[in-house]
Amino acid sequence: MTAQNLDALYQEIILDHYKNPHGKGLRDAFEAEVHHVNPTCGDEVTLRVHLDDGVVADVSYDALGCSISQASASVLYDLVVGKPVDEALALHEEFLALMQGKGEVEPDEDTLEDAIAFAGVAKFPARVKCALLSWMAWKDATVQAGGNDA
């Protein structure tokens, strides 16, 4: 697959998650709620985390902003819900490395699934914060919920 075709596929994945967000809407049963804002562009997310016996039982959110920030929240939901907290935090670190890699990091599709679509975003520093907004909120909420001893 050519780089141009790959970029088009990635854009399609991001647009699909933006138009059909997974997990969107704040739900009850949560241990922590956080509100994060990207001051650069005004994107914002309110995110709730529900942990059950060391597993991410639910992530619910309400987001305002660009397609990248909203699609990223949808992908986050798909990746971490149902996973043990330590495994979900490892996914967070992997996504963070991808986003901070300036387009030089080769994503692991088996691990990151649809999140590989954000590989192209990493080339644009102004958009990286958009992609990371919900992920940073999720980690913050997870730590507050007692999901990490750090």
C-alpha atoms as a printed R data frame, in Angstrom:
    type eleno elety resid chain resno       x      y      z
1   ATOM     1    CA   MET     A     1   0.000  0.000  0.000
2   ATOM     2    CA   THR     A     2   1.409  3.393 -0.944
3   ATOM     3    CA   ALA     A     3   1.943  6.127  1.638
4   ATOM     4    CA   GLN     A     4  -0.820  8.156 -0.019
5   ATOM     5    CA   ASN     A     5  -3.270  5.236  0.195
6   ATOM     6    CA   LEU     A     6  -2.275  4.650  3.814
7   ATOM     7    CA   ASP     A     7  -2.870  8.316  4.678
8   ATOM     8    CA   ALA     A     8  -6.294  8.136  3.007
9   ATOM     9    CA   LEU     A     9  -7.148  4.995  4.989
10  ATOM    10    CA   TYR     A    10  -6.035  6.650  8.224
11  ATOM    11    CA   GLN     A    11  -8.153  9.731  7.449
12  ATOM    12    CA   GLU     A    12 -11.119  7.455  6.793
13  ATOM    13    CA   ILE     A    13 -10.683  5.699 10.159
14  ATOM    14    CA   ILE     A    14 -10.482  9.046 11.983
15  ATOM    15    CA   LEU     A    15 -13.571 10.386 10.192
16  ATOM    16    CA   ASP     A    16 -15.503  7.180 10.927
17  ATOM    17    CA   HIS     A    17 -14.745  7.436 14.656
18  ATOM    18    CA   TYR     A    18 -15.643 11.145 14.567
19  ATOM    19    CA   LYS     A    19 -18.993 10.546 12.831
20  ATOM    20    CA   ASN     A    20 -19.813  7.365 14.790
21  ATOM    21    CA   PRO     A    21 -18.164  7.797 18.198
22  ATOM    22    CA   HIS     A    22 -17.880  4.743 20.448
23  ATOM    23    CA   GLY     A    23 -18.621  5.191 24.148
24  ATOM    24    CA   LYS     A    24 -19.697  8.836 23.875
25  ATOM    25    CA   GLY     A    25 -22.035 10.224 26.532
26  ATOM    26    CA   LEU     A    26 -21.448 10.533 30.258
27  ATOM    27    CA   ARG     A    27 -22.660  7.499 32.197
28  ATOM    28    CA   ASP     A    28 -23.149  6.852 35.880
29  ATOM    29    CA   ALA     A    29 -21.062  4.324 37.782
30  ATOM    30    CA   PHE     A    30 -17.672  6.007 37.865
31  ATOM    31    CA   GLU     A    31 -14.921  6.551 40.419
32  ATOM    32    CA   ALA     A    32 -13.388  9.663 38.866
33  ATOM    33    CA   GLU     A    33 -14.345 12.472 36.504
34  ATOM    34    CA   VAL     A    34 -11.953 14.974 34.960
35  ATOM    35    CA   HIS     A    35 -12.285 17.889 32.583
36  ATOM    36    CA   HIS     A    36  -9.365 18.688 30.297
37  ATOM    37    CA   VAL     A    37  -9.032 21.574 27.863
38  ATOM    38    CA   ASN     A    38  -6.527 22.086 25.076
39  ATOM    39    CA   PRO     A    39  -5.809 25.814 25.455
40  ATOM    40    CA   THR     A    40  -4.192 25.918 22.011
41  ATOM    41    CA   CYS     A    41  -7.411 25.251 20.119
42  ATOM    42    CA   GLY     A    42 -10.214 25.128 22.677
43  ATOM    43    CA   ASP     A    43 -10.979 21.391 22.387
44  ATOM    44    CA   GLU     A    44 -12.308 19.990 25.636
45  ATOM    45    CA   VAL     A    45 -13.336 16.691 27.140
46  ATOM    46    CA   THR     A    46 -15.136 15.639 30.295
47  ATOM    47    CA   LEU     A    47 -14.254 12.029 30.951
48  ATOM    48    CA   ARG     A    48 -15.359  9.469 33.536
49  ATOM    49    CA   VAL     A    49 -13.600  6.243 34.441
50  ATOM    50    CA   HIS     A    50 -15.235  3.220 36.050
51  ATOM    51    CA   LEU     A    51 -12.866  0.551 37.355
52  ATOM    52    CA   ASP     A    52 -14.004 -2.822 38.600
53  ATOM    53    CA   ASP     A    53 -11.586 -5.229 40.251
54  ATOM    54    CA   GLY     A    54  -8.524 -3.898 38.421
55  ATOM    55    CA   VAL     A    55 -10.247 -3.739 35.042
56  ATOM    56    CA   VAL     A    56 -11.350 -0.679 33.064
57  ATOM    57    CA   ALA     A    57 -15.096 -1.401 33.180
58  ATOM    58    CA   ASP     A    58 -16.152  1.788 31.369
59  ATOM    59    CA   VAL     A    59 -14.916  5.073 29.988
60  ATOM    60    CA   SER     A    60 -17.581  7.635 29.216
61  ATOM    61    CA   TYR     A    61 -17.003 11.089 27.862
62  ATOM    62    CA   ASP     A    62 -18.467 14.233 26.431
63  ATOM    63    CA   ALA     A    63 -16.161 16.036 24.015
64  ATOM    64    CA   LEU     A    64 -16.196 19.248 22.036
65  ATOM    65    CA   GLY     A    65 -13.636 19.966 19.382
66  ATOM    66    CA   CYS     A    66 -12.053 18.884 16.157
67  ATOM    67    CA   SER     A    67 -12.453 15.519 14.465
68  ATOM    68    CA   ILE     A    68  -9.006 14.408 15.680
69  ATOM    69    CA   SER     A    69  -9.728 14.981 19.379
70  ATOM    70    CA   GLN     A    70 -13.184 13.411 19.197
71  ATOM    71    CA   ALA     A    71 -12.076 10.428 17.129
72  ATOM    72    CA   SER     A    72  -9.199  9.852 19.538
73  ATOM    73    CA   ALA     A    73 -11.659  9.594 22.456
74  ATOM    74    CA   SER     A    74 -13.649  6.984 20.522
75  ATOM    75    CA   VAL     A    75 -10.518  4.960 19.754
76  ATOM    76    CA   LEU     A    76  -9.412  5.236 23.395
77  ATOM    77    CA   TYR     A    77 -12.770  3.783 24.480
78  ATOM    78    CA   ASP     A    78 -12.377  0.818 22.105
79  ATOM    79    CA   LEU     A    79  -8.824  0.114 23.237
80  ATOM    80    CA   VAL     A    80  -9.028  0.323 27.027
81  ATOM    81    CA   VAL     A    81 -12.526 -0.800 28.073
82  ATOM    82    CA   GLY     A    82 -12.408 -4.397 29.266
83  ATOM    83    CA   LYS     A    83  -8.643 -4.397 29.731
84  ATOM    84    CA   PRO     A    84  -6.795 -4.731 33.034
85  ATOM    85    CA   VAL     A    85  -5.671 -1.276 34.207
86  ATOM    86    CA   ASP     A    86  -1.955 -2.065 33.837
87  ATOM    87    CA   GLU     A    87  -2.485 -3.259 30.251
88  ATOM    88    CA   ALA     A    88  -4.566 -0.145 29.465
89  ATOM    89    CA   LEU     A    89  -1.850  2.097 30.924
90  ATOM    90    CA   ALA     A    90   0.718  0.336 28.720
91  ATOM    91    CA   LEU     A    91  -1.489  1.134 25.699
92  ATOM    92    CA   HIS     A    92  -1.533  4.761 26.850
93  ATOM    93    CA   GLU     A    93   2.277  4.785 26.893
94  ATOM    94    CA   GLU     A    94   2.414  3.207 23.430
95  ATOM    95    CA   PHE     A    95  -0.001  5.806 22.012
96  ATOM    96    CA   LEU     A    96   1.936  8.599 23.732
97  ATOM    97    CA   ALA     A    97   5.188  7.352 22.155
98  ATOM    98    CA   LEU     A    98   3.491  7.284 18.738
99  ATOM    99    CA   MET     A    99   2.194 10.835 19.150
100 ATOM   100    CA   GLN     A   100   5.515 12.182 20.393
101 ATOM   101    CA   GLY     A   101   7.470 10.398 17.646
102 ATOM   102    CA   LYS     A   102   7.054 13.195 15.053
103 ATOM   103    CA   GLY     A   103   5.959 10.627 12.486
104 ATOM   104    CA   GLU     A   104   9.130  8.552 12.930
105 ATOM   105    CA   VAL     A   105   7.592  5.821 15.131
106 ATOM   106    CA   GLU     A   106   6.248  2.751 13.361
107 ATOM   107    CA   PRO     A   107   2.963  1.858 15.118
108 ATOM   108    CA   ASP     A   108   2.162 -1.707 16.117
109 ATOM   109    CA   GLU     A   109  -1.220 -2.381 14.506
110 ATOM   110    CA   ASP     A   110  -1.851 -5.485 16.638
111 ATOM   111    CA   THR     A   111  -1.465 -3.400 19.798
112 ATOM   112    CA   LEU     A   112  -2.902 -0.034 18.801
113 ATOM   113    CA   GLU     A   113  -5.597 -1.196 16.355
114 ATOM   114    CA   ASP     A   114  -7.433  1.901 14.999
115 ATOM   115    CA   ALA     A   115  -5.111  4.189 16.966
116 ATOM   116    CA   ILE     A   116  -2.486  3.651 14.242
117 ATOM   117    CA   ALA     A   117  -4.591  6.068 12.186
118 ATOM   118    CA   PHE     A   118  -3.102  8.871 14.282
119 ATOM   119    CA   ALA     A   119   0.444  8.106 13.065
120 ATOM   120    CA   GLY     A   120   0.101 10.852 10.452
121 ATOM   121    CA   VAL     A   121  -1.114 13.317 13.070
122 ATOM   122    CA   ALA     A   122   2.215 12.960 14.887
123 ATOM   123    CA   LYS     A   123   3.875 14.843 12.010
124 ATOM   124    CA   PHE     A   124   1.895 17.970 12.936
125 ATOM   125    CA   PRO     A   125   2.871 19.240 16.425
126 ATOM   126    CA   ALA     A   126  -0.184 21.503 16.645
127 ATOM   127    CA   ARG     A   127  -2.487 18.470 16.215
128 ATOM   128    CA   VAL     A   128  -0.694 16.132 18.649
129 ATOM   129    CA   LYS     A   129  -2.356 17.812 21.648
130 ATOM   130    CA   CYS     A   130  -5.731 17.228 19.992
131 ATOM   131    CA   ALA     A   131  -5.058 13.503 19.663
132 ATOM   132    CA   LEU     A   132  -3.698 13.254 23.214
133 ATOM   133    CA   LEU     A   133  -6.442 15.244 24.976
134 ATOM   134    CA   SER     A   134  -8.727 12.332 25.883
135 ATOM   135    CA   TRP     A   135  -5.762 10.012 26.579
136 ATOM   136    CA   MET     A   136  -4.276 12.403 29.124
137 ATOM   137    CA   ALA     A   137  -7.715 12.904 30.688
138 ATOM   138    CA   TRP     A   138  -8.178  9.122 30.861
139 ATOM   139    CA   LYS     A   139  -4.839  8.601 32.593
140 ATOM   140    CA   ASP     A   140  -5.577 11.423 35.034
141 ATOM   141    CA   ALA     A   141  -9.017  9.976 35.860
142 ATOM   142    CA   THR     A   142  -7.632  6.428 36.128
143 ATOM   143    CA   VAL     A   143  -4.979  7.535 38.623
144 ATOM   144    CA   GLN     A   144  -7.616  9.456 40.629
145 ATOM   145    CA   ALA     A   145  -9.827  6.352 40.612
146 ATOM   146    CA   GLY     A   146  -6.999  4.388 42.229
147 ATOM   147    CA   GLY     A   147  -6.015  2.542 39.080
148 ATOM   148    CA   ASN     A   148  -2.349  3.342 39.381
149 ATOM   149    CA   ASP     A   149  -0.126  3.640 42.426
150 ATOM   150    CA   ALA     A   150   2.132  6.152 40.649
